[in-house]
Coordinates of C-alpha atoms in Angstrom, one line a residue:
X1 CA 0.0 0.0 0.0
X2 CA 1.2 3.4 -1.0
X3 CA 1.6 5.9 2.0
X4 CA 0.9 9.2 2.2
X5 CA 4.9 10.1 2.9
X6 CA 8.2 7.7 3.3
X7 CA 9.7 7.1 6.2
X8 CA 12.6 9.6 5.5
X9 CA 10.0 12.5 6.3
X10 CA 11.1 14.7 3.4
X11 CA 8.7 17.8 4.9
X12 CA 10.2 17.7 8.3
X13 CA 13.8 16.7 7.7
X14 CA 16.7 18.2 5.1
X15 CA 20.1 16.1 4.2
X16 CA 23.0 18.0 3.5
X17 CA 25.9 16.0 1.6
X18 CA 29.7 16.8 2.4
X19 CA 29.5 19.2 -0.7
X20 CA 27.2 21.2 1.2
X21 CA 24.1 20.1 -1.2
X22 CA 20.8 20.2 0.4
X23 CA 18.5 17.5 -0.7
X24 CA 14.8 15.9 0.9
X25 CA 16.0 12.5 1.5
X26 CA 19.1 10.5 1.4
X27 CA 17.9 8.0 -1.7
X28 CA 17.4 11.2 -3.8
X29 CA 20.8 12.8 -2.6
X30 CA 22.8 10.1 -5.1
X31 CA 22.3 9.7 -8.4
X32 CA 21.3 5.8 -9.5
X33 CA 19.6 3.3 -10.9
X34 CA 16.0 2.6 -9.1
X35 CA 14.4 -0.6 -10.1
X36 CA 10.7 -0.6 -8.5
X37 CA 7.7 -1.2 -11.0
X38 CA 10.6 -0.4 -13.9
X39 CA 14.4 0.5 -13.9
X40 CA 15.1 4.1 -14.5
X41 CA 18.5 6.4 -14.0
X42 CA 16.9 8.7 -10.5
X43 CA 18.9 12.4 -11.0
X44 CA 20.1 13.1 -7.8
X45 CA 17.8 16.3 -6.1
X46 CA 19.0 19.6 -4.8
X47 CA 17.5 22.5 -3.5
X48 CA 20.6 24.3 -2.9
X49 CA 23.8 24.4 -1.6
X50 CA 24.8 25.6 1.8
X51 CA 28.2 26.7 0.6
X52 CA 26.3 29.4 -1.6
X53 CA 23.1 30.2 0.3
X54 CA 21.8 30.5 3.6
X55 CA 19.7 27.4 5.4
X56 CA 16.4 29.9 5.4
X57 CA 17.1 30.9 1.8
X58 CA 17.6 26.9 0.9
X59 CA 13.8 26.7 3.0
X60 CA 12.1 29.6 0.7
X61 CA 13.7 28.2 -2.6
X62 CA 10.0 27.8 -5.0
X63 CA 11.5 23.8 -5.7
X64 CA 11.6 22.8 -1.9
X65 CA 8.4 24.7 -1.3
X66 CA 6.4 22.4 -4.5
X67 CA 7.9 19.6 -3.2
X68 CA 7.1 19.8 0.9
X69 CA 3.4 21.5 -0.5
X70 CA 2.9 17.7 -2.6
X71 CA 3.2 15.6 0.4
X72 CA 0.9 18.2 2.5
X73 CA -1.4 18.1 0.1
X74 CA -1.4 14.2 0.4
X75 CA -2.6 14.4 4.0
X76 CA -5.7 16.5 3.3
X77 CA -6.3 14.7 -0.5
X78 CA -4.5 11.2 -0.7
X79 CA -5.1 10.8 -4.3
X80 CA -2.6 13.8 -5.0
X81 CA 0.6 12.0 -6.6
X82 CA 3.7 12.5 -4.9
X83 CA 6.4 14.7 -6.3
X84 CA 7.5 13.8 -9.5
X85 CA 11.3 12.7 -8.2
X86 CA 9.7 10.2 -5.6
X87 CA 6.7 8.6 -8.1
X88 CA 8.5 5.5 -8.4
X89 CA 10.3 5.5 -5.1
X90 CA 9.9 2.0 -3.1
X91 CA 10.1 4.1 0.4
X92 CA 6.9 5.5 -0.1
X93 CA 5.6 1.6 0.2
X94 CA 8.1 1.3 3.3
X95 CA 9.8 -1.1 1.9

């Protein structure tokens, strides 16, 4: 069954890489292959870089603010698709 959000809480948590890239989870802070439902190349996701901007203007970047607003919108409607980057993402089945 599909859940509303992963276990990686993407709205309430941020993972910043050694580069100082900010990203929503740690599966979409790599680039790979994913291989749930089909096989496809997963781009890795940033909404910034702490090395060039601030934490709070990483927060009010429009990307992170679409993203976090998908899964909110989830809880109210929960036939709202989840962000594009985590459609075919295995976490959101907790697996």
């Amino acid at each position: 069954m599909e859940h509303v959000e992963c276990p990686e809480s993407p709205t309430t948590t941020l993972y910043i890489d050694a580069r100082g890239d900010v990203t929503p989870c740690p599966y979409l802070a790599l680039s790979y292959i994913r291989c749930f439902e089909r096989c496809e190349k997963t781009p890795k996701v940033t909404f910034g870089n702490l090395y060039v901007q601030s934490l709070g203007e990483v927060l009010k970047n429009e990307k992170y603010r679409e993203f976090t607003s998908r899964f909110r919108q989830r809880r109210q409607l929960q036939e709202t698709p989840p962000p594009d980057e985590c459609v075919n993402c295995y976490r959101l089945y907790w697996i």
